[in-house]
XYZ file of C-alpha atoms in Angstrom:
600
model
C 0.000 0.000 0.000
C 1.017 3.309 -0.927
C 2.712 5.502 2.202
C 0.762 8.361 2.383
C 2.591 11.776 3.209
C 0.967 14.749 3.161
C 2.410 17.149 0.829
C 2.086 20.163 3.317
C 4.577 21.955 1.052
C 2.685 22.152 -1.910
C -0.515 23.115 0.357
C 1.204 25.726 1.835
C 2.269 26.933 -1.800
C -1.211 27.791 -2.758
C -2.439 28.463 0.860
C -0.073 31.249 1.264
C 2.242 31.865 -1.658
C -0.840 31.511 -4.845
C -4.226 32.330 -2.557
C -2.114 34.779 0.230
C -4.207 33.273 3.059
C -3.549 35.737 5.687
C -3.607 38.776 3.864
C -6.508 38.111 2.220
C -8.862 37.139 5.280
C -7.402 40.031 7.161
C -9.594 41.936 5.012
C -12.808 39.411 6.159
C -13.553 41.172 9.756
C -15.242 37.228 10.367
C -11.622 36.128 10.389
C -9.283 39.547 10.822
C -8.022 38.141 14.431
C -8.532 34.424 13.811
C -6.575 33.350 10.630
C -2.663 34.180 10.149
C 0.048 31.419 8.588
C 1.023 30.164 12.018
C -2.232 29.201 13.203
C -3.250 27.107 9.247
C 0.050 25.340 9.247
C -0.031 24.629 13.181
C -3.670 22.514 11.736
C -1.920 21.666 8.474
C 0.735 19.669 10.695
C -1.900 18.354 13.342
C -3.954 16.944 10.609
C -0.842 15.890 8.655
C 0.249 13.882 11.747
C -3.722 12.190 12.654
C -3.649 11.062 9.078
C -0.054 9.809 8.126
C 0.055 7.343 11.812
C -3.667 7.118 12.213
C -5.279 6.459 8.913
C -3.270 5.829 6.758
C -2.440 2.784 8.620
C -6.218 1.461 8.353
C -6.498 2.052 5.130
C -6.214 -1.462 3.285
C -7.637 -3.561 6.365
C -10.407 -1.516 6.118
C -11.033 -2.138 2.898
C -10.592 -5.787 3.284
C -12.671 -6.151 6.113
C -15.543 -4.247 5.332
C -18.381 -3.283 7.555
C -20.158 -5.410 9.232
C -24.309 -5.546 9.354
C -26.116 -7.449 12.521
C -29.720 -6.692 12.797
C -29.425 -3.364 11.908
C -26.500 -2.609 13.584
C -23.712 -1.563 11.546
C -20.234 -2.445 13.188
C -17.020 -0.412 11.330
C -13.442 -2.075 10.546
C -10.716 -2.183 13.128
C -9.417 0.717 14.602
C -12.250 3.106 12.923
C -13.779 4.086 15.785
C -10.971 4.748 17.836
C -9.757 6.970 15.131
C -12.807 9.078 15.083
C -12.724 9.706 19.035
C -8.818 11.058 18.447
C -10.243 13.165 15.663
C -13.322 14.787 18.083
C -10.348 14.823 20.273
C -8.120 17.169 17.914
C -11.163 19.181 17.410
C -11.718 18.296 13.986
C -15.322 18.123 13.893
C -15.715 22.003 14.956
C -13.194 23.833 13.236
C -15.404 25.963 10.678
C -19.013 25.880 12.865
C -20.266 29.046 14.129
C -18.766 30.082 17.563
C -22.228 30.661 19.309
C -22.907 26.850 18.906
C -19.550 25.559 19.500
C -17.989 26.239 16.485
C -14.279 27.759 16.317
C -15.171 29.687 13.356
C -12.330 29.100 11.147
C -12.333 29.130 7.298
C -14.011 26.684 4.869
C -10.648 26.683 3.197
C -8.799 25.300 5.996
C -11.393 22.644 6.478
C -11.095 21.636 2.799
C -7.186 21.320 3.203
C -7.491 19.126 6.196
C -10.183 17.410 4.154
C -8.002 16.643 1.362
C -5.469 14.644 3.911
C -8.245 12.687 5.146
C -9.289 11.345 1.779
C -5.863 11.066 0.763
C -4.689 8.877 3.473
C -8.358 7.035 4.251
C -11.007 7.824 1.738
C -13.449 5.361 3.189
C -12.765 7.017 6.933
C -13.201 10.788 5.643
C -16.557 9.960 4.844
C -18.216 9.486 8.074
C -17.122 12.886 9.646
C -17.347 14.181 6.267
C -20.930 13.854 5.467
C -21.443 15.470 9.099
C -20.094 18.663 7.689
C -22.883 19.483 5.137
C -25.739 18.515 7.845
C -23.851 21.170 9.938
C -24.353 23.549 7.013
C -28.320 22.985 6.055
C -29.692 23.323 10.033
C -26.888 26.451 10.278
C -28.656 28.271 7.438
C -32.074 27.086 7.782
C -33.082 25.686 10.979
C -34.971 26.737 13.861
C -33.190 28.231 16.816
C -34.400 25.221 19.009
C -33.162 22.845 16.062
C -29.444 24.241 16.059
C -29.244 23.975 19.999
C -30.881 20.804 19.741
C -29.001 19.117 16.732
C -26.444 21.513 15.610
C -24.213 21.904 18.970
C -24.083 17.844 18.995
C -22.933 17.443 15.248
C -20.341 19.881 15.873
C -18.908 18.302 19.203
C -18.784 15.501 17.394
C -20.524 13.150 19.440
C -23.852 12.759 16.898
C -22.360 12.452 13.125
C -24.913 13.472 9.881
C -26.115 12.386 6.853
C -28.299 13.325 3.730
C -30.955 11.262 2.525
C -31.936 11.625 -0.855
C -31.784 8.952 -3.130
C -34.547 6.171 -4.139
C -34.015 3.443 -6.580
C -36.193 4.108 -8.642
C -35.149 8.226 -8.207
C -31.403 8.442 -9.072
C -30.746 11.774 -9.998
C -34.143 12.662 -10.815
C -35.111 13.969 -7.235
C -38.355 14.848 -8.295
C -39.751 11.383 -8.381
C -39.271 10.569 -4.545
C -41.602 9.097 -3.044
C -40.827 9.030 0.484
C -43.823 10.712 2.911
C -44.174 13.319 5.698
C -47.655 12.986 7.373
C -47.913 15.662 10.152
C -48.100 14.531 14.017
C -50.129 15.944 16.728
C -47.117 17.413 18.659
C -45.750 19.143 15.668
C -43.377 16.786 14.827
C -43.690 14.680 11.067
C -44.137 10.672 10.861
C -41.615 9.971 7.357
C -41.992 6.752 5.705
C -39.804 5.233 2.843
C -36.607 3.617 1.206
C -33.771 5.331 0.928
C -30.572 4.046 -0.734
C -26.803 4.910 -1.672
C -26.942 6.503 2.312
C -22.961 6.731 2.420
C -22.588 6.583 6.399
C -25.660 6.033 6.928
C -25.602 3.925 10.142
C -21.883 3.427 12.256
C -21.032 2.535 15.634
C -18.893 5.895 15.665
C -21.197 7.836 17.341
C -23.883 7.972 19.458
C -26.603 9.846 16.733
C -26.928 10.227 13.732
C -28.583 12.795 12.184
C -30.767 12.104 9.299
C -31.409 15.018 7.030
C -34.107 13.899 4.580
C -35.899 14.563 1.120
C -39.470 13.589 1.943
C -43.620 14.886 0.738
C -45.859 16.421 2.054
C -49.624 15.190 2.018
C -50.797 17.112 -1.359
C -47.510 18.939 -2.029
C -47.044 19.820 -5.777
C -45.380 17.145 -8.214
C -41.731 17.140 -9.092
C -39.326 19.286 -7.142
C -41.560 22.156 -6.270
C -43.252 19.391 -3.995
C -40.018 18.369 -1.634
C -39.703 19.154 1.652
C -36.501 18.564 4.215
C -36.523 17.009 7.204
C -34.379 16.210 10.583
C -34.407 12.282 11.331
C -32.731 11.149 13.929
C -31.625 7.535 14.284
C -32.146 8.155 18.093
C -35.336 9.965 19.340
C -34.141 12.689 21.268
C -36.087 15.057 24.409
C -36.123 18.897 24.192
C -33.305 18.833 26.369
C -31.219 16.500 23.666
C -31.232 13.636 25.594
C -31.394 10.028 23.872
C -35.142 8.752 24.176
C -34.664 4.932 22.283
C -34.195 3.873 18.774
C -36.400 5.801 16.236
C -37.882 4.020 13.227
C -35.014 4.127 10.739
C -33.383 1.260 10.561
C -30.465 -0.334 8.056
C -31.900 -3.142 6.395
C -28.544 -3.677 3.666
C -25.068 -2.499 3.139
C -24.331 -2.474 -0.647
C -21.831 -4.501 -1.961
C -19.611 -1.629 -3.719
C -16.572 -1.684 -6.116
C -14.555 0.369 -3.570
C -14.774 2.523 -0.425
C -15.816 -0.727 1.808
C -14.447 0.435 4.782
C -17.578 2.904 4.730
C -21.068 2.153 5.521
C -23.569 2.188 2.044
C -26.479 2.138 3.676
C -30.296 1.450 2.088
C -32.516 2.847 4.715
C -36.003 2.054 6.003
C -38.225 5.149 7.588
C -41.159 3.142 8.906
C -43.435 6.371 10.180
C -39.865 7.879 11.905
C -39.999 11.077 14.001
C -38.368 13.705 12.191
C -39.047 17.469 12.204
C -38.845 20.140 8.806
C -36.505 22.502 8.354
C -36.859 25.149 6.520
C -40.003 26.148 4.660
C -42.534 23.736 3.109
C -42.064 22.629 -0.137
C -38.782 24.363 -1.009
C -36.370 21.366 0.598
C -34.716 21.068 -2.348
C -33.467 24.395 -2.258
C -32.586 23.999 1.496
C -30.429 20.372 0.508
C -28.669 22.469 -2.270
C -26.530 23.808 0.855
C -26.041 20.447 1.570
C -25.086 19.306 -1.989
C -23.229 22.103 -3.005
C -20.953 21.510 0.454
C -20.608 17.790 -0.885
C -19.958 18.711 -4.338
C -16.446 20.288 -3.550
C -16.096 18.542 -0.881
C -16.189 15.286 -3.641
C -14.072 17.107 -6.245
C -11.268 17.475 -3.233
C -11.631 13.470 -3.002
C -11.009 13.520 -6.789
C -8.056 15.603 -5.945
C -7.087 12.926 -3.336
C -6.702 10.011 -5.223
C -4.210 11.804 -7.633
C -2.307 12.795 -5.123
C -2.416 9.267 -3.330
C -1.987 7.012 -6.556
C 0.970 9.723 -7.894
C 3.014 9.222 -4.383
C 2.806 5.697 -4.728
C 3.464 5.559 -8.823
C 6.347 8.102 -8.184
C 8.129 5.641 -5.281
C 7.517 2.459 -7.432
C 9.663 4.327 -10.823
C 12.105 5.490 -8.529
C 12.999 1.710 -7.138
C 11.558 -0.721 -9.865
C 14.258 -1.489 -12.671
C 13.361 -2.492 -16.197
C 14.799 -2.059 -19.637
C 17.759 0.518 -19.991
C 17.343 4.062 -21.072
C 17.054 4.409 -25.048
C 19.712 7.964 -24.314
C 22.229 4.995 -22.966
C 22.305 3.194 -19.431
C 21.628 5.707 -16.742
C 22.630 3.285 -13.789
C 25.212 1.268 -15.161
C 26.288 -0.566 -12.185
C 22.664 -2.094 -11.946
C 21.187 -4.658 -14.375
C 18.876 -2.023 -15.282
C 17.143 1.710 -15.263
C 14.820 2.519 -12.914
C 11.301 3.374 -15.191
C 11.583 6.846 -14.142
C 13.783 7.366 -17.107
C 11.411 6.407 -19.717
C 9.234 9.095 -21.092
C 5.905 6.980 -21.117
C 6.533 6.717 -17.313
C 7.068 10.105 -16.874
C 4.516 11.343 -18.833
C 2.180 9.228 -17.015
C 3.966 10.923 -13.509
C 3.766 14.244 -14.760
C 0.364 14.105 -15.716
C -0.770 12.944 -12.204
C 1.176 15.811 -11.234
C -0.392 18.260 -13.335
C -3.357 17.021 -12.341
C -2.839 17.282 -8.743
C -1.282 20.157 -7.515
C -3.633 22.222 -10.304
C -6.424 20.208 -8.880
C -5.244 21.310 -5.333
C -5.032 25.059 -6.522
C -9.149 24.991 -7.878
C -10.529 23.302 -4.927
C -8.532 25.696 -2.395
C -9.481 28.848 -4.646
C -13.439 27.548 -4.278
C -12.787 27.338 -1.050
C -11.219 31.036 -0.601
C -14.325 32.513 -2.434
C -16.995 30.315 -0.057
C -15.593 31.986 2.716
C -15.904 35.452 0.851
C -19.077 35.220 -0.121
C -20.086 33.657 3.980
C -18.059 36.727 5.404
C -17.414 39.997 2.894
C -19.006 42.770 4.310
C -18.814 44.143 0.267
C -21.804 42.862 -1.787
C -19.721 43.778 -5.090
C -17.176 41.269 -4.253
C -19.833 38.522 -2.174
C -21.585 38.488 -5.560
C -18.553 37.732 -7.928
C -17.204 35.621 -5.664
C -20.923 33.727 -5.495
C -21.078 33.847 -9.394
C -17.571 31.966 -9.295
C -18.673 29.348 -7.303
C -22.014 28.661 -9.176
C -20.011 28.017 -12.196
C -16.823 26.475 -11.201
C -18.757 23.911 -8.839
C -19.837 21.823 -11.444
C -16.358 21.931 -12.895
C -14.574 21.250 -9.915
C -16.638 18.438 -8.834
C -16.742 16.484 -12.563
C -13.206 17.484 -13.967
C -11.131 16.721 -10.778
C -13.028 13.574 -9.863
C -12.904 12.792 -13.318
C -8.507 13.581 -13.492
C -8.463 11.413 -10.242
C -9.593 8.339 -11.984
C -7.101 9.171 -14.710
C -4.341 9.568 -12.491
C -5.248 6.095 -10.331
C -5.438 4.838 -13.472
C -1.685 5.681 -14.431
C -0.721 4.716 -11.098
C -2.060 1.231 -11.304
C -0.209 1.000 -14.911
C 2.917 2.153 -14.125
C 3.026 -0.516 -11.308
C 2.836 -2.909 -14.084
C 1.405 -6.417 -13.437
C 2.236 -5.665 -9.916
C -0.541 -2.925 -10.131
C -3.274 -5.483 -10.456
C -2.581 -7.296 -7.089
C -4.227 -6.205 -3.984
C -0.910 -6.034 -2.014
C -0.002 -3.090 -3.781
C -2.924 -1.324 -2.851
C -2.874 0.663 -6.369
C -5.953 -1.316 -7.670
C -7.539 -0.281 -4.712
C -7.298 3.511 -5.201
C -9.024 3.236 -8.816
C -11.867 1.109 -7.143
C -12.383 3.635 -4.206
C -12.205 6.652 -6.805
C -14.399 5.234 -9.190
C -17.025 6.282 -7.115
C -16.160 10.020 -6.963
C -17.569 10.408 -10.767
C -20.723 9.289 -9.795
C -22.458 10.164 -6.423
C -23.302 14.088 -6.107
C -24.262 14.002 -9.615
C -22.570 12.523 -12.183
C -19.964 14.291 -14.566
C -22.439 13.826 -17.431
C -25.191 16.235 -15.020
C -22.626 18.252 -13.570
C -22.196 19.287 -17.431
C -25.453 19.927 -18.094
C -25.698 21.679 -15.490
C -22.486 23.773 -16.131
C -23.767 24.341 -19.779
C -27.658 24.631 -19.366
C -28.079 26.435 -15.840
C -25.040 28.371 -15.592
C -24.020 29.471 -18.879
C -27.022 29.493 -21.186
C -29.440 30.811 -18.569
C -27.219 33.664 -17.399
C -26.483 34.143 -20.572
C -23.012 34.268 -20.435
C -22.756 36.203 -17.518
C -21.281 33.531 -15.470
C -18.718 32.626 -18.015
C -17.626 36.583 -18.059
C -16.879 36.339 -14.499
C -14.017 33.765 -15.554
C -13.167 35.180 -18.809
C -12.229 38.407 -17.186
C -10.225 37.042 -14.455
C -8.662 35.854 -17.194
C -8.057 38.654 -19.165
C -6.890 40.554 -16.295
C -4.295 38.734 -14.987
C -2.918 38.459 -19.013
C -2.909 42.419 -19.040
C -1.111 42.290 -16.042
C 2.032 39.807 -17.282
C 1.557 40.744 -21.008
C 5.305 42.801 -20.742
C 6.650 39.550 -18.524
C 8.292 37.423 -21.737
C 9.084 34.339 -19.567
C 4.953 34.620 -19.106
C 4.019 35.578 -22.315
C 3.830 31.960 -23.735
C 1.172 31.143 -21.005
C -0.606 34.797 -22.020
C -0.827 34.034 -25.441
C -2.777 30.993 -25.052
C -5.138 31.834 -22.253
C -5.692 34.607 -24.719
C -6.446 31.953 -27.577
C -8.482 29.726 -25.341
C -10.783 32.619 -23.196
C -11.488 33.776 -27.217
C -12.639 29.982 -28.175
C -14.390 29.506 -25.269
C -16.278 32.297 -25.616
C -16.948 31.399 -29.671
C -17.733 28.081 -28.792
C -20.321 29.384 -26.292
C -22.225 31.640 -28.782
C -22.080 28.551 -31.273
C -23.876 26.194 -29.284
C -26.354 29.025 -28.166
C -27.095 29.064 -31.712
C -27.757 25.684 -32.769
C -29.988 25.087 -29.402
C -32.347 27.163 -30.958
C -33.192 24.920 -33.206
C -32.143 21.974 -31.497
C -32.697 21.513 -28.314
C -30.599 18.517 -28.307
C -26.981 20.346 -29.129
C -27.255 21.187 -25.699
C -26.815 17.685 -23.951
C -24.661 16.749 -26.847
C -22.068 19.477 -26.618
C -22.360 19.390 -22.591
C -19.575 16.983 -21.486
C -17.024 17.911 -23.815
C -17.988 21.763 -22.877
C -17.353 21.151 -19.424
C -13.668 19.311 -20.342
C -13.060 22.279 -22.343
C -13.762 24.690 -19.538
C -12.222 22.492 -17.116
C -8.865 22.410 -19.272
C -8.961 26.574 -19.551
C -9.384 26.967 -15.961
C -6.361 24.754 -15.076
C -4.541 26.853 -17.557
C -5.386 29.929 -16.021
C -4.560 28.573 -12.323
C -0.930 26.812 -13.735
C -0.491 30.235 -15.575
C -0.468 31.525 -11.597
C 1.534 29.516 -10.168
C 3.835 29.766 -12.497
C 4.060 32.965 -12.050
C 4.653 32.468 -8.233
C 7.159 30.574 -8.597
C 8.851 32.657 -11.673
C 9.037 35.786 -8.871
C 10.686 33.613 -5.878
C 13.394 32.103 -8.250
C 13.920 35.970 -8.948
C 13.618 37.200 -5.844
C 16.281 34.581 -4.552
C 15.616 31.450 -2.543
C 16.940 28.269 -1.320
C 14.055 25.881 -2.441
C 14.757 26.368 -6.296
C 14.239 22.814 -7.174
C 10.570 23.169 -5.527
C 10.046 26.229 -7.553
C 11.865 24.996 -11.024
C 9.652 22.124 -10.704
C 6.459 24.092 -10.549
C 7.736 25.941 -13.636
C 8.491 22.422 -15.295
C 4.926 21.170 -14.534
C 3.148 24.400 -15.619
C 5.066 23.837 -19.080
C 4.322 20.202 -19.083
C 0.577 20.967 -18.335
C 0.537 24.002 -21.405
C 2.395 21.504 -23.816
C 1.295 18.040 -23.330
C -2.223 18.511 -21.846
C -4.050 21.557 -23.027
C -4.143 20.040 -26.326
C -7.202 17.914 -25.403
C -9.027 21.347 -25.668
C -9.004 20.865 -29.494
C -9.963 17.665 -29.564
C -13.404 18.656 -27.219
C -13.903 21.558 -29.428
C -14.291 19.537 -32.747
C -16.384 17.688 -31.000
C -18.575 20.206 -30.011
C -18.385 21.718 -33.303
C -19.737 18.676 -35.047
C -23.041 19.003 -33.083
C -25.632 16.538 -31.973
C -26.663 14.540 -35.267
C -24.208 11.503 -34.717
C -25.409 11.113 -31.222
C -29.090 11.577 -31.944
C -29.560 9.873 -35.323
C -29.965 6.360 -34.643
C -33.706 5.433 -33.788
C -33.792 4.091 -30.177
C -35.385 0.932 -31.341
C -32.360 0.465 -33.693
C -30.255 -0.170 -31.128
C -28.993 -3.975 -31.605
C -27.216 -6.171 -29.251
């Protein structure tokens, strides 16, 4: 199994040398006296140390040992639970809630670089304290007062975990099928009744509660997703004062039997007339869960990130020490039989790509992160708003594209492993099974793209987009005179002007097709995804351009950055023009052939 490290040096790259961390949120008043570089790499190390001699550790047994289901009763792998009490111990579980319930009140984007450790170094762990997060976020912003003292203050001790509940079978994505019920009770409270599958955590023996927060109807709400109300079920019934009252009636009747992430829970769920209370207004639960979802949606894209990260440490440690075949330049260890694969370019291309991939995945998920926090905390609308109009269209990229690069990286880690890849003890196989996953749960790439094309850049008409575009265009005005630079100008400066054509075109042909739409949608969204990394590499290697002037005694860490921002402009960004002829050859090869002319 791979040894996980944490690669607190690249974190700290982007935390405070790309995003400027501390001077940034000094101009947040929310976090003016709370955040400064000490205090994020004092939790950068803490987290760094839980993960590389707690987790880490776990990681394989728990995927070969599984959970365990006994009447209901779900029972973790060895040394799971444990783990979870150190982590309430390091005060994990309350680092971004809101003071007045507990909460330290520290940035989303230090939770989501602690979060990427965790996934790196456990994936199946992260996701029971992980899920408990985003049921933090929906009763924060929409409950009552008495639900947040009543559920809130327990999630974020710690000592009740969350989860969200909104999958059927015969549902999926479609949320506006559900079928679960809410009939009202005489005290005030709701009696919900249905199936629920896919629950990921859904019942542990980590913690005493678990809090339930679920899709259900009303008695004569509308159809389809204007009819969807949210709900608080706990697994526990629980007094006014928060006290446990006996098992309510939710119970696990199966754990699915997954591909990957086995050391978590997969719960279906029954709700046989359970006690659970709504939250938020009637009918409009979707919109409440979208806190939820959107939460889980980066906080899935960082897993993406994850498993490159993971599967290149372990790829880059194998080419180091496996030898095979001599160098085609001429023998580069000559007093050994043979090379070490590092030397060979189809190794290293594979290696640099999961490099690429990670670090510029590391750099979107941490600048998401930044701009959550602005728009939670700015006390200027101008900049809340761009930095909400960001997020709304960058979600959907984050979440599909670096999911999506994580498979592709596992995937080069199992290969350059070889043979030796394929067998368990390795533990590469097992990173492509756990991050196979990450593509599909919290909407798969294929809606992510829709909803990248569709909602955010058709419907705002291209509004959204031009929130990128000019970020874009500023920072080439403000390297245009840099000539080291310039290369990286002059093809953001190509790409913003395609984007932006290809756009129009497919605004075009919807008009008349409908269909262009859904068939240009996932190769938009790799396109986009592919200009954004550009523009964040472009950054960085710009960072690193100014320390190696400036003067400094990590130039190797810098030089490399450089190296990999090249290698990501050269040998990457080419796919662009492959997705664009794509998109330019519209939707009648996809939609020709007669559904009944399908032939097996």
């Amino acid at each position: 199994m791979p040894l996980y490290k944490a690669p607190q040096r690249d974190m700290q790259f982007v935390l405070h040398e790309l995003l400027q961390t501390e001077q940034n949120y000094q101009k947040l008043s929310k976090y003016q006296d709370v955040v400064s570089r000490e205090l994020v790499d004092q939790y950068l190390e803490a987290a760094a140390d839980f993960c590389e001699n707690e987790l880490a550790p776990m990681n394989q047994n728990g995927d070969q040992e599984g959970c365990h289901l006994n009447q209901g009763v779900v029972t973790t792998p060895k040394g799971f639970k444990e783990a979870y009490d150190k982590y309430v111990e390091l005060g994990f579980t309350s680092l971004t809630a809101d003071p007045e319930y507990g909460g330290q009140g520290l940035p989303t984007l230090l939770r989501i670089a602690i979060s990427e450790m965790l996934c790196g170094s456990n994936w199946a762990w992260a996701m029971y304290p992980g899920l408990s997060h985003g049921a933090m976020r929906t009763i924060e912003h929409h409950g009552t007062e008495q639900q947040k003292q009543l559920f809130l203050t327990k999630l974020i001790t710690g000592v009740w975990t969350g989860t969200m509940c909104l999958t059927e079978s015969h549902a999926g994505s479609d949320l506006g099928l559900i079928r679960t019920k809410a009939l009202p009770n005489p005290d005030g409270s709701y009696a919900i009744t249905g199936e629920k599958i896919f629950i990921s955590a859904g019942e542990h023996d980590l913690s005493e509660n678990i809090i339930h927060i679920v899709l259900a109807r009303l008695p004569d709400a509308p159809a389809g997703t204007k009819g969807i109300s949210l709900f608080i079920v706990p697994k526990m019934n629980v007094d006014d004062q928060g006290n446990l009252q006996g098992r309510n009636n939710v119970i696990c009747s199966a754990i699915e039997h997954k591909m990957g992430i086995h050391g978590n829970a997969t719960c279906v769920l029954n709700f046989d007339a359970a006690k659970g209370y709504l939250i938020g207004p009637e009918n409009r639960g979707l919109n409440c869960m979208f806190t939820f979802m959107n939460t889980a949606r980066i906080g899935t894209a960082v897993q993406g990130l994850a498993a490159s990260e993971i599967s290149f440490q372990g790829a880059l440690a194998y080419a180091k020490d496996r030898l095979a075949m001599r160098s085609l330049a001429g023998a580069k260890c000559p007093d050994q039989n043979a090379d070490p694969i590092i030397v060979h370019p189809a190794v290293r291309s594979m290696l640099m790509t999961q490099k690429a991939f990670s670090e510029g995945g590391r750099a979107l998920a941490y600048f998401l992160a930044q701009h959550v926090d602005i728009v939670e905390s700015s006390n200027d609308p101008e900049q809340c708003e761009k930095s909400d109009h960001l997020l709304a269209l960058l979600t959907p990229i984050a979440k599909a594209f670096l999911t999506e690069s994580g498979n592709e990286s596992a995937k080069h880690g199992m290969q350059i492993f070889g043979g030796h890849g394929f067998i368990v003890e390795h533990g590469m196989e097992q990173i492509v099974r756990d991050a196979r996953i990450s593509t599909l749960y919290e909407g798969t790439t294929e809606i992510q793209s829709l909803d990248l094309l569709a909602r955010k850049v058709l419907k705002s008409e291209g509004k959204l987009l031009k929130n990128m575009t000019d970020l874009i265009e500023q920072w080439i005005i403000e390297h245009q005179s840099n000539t080291t630079l310039s290369v990286y100008g002059e093809k953001l400066t190509e790409l913003k002007q395609q984007w932006l054509s290809l756009t129009r075109d497919i605004a075009q042909k919807a008009k008349q097709n409908p269909e262009e739409i859904g068939a240009a949608s996932v190769d938009y969204l790799y396109f986009s995804s592919y200009v954004v990394f550009a523009y964040l590499w472009a950054r960085m290697a710009q960072v690193a351009q100014e320390q190696l002037l400036t003067g400094t005694t990590e130039e190797k860490f810098y030089q490399a950055k450089l190296t990999t921002a090249k290698f990501f402009f050269q040998k990457l960004l080419h796919r662009t023009q492959a997705h664009a002829a794509a998109i330019a050859s519209g939707a009648e090869a996809v939609m020709e052939l007669d559904a009944a002319a399908f032939a097996f």
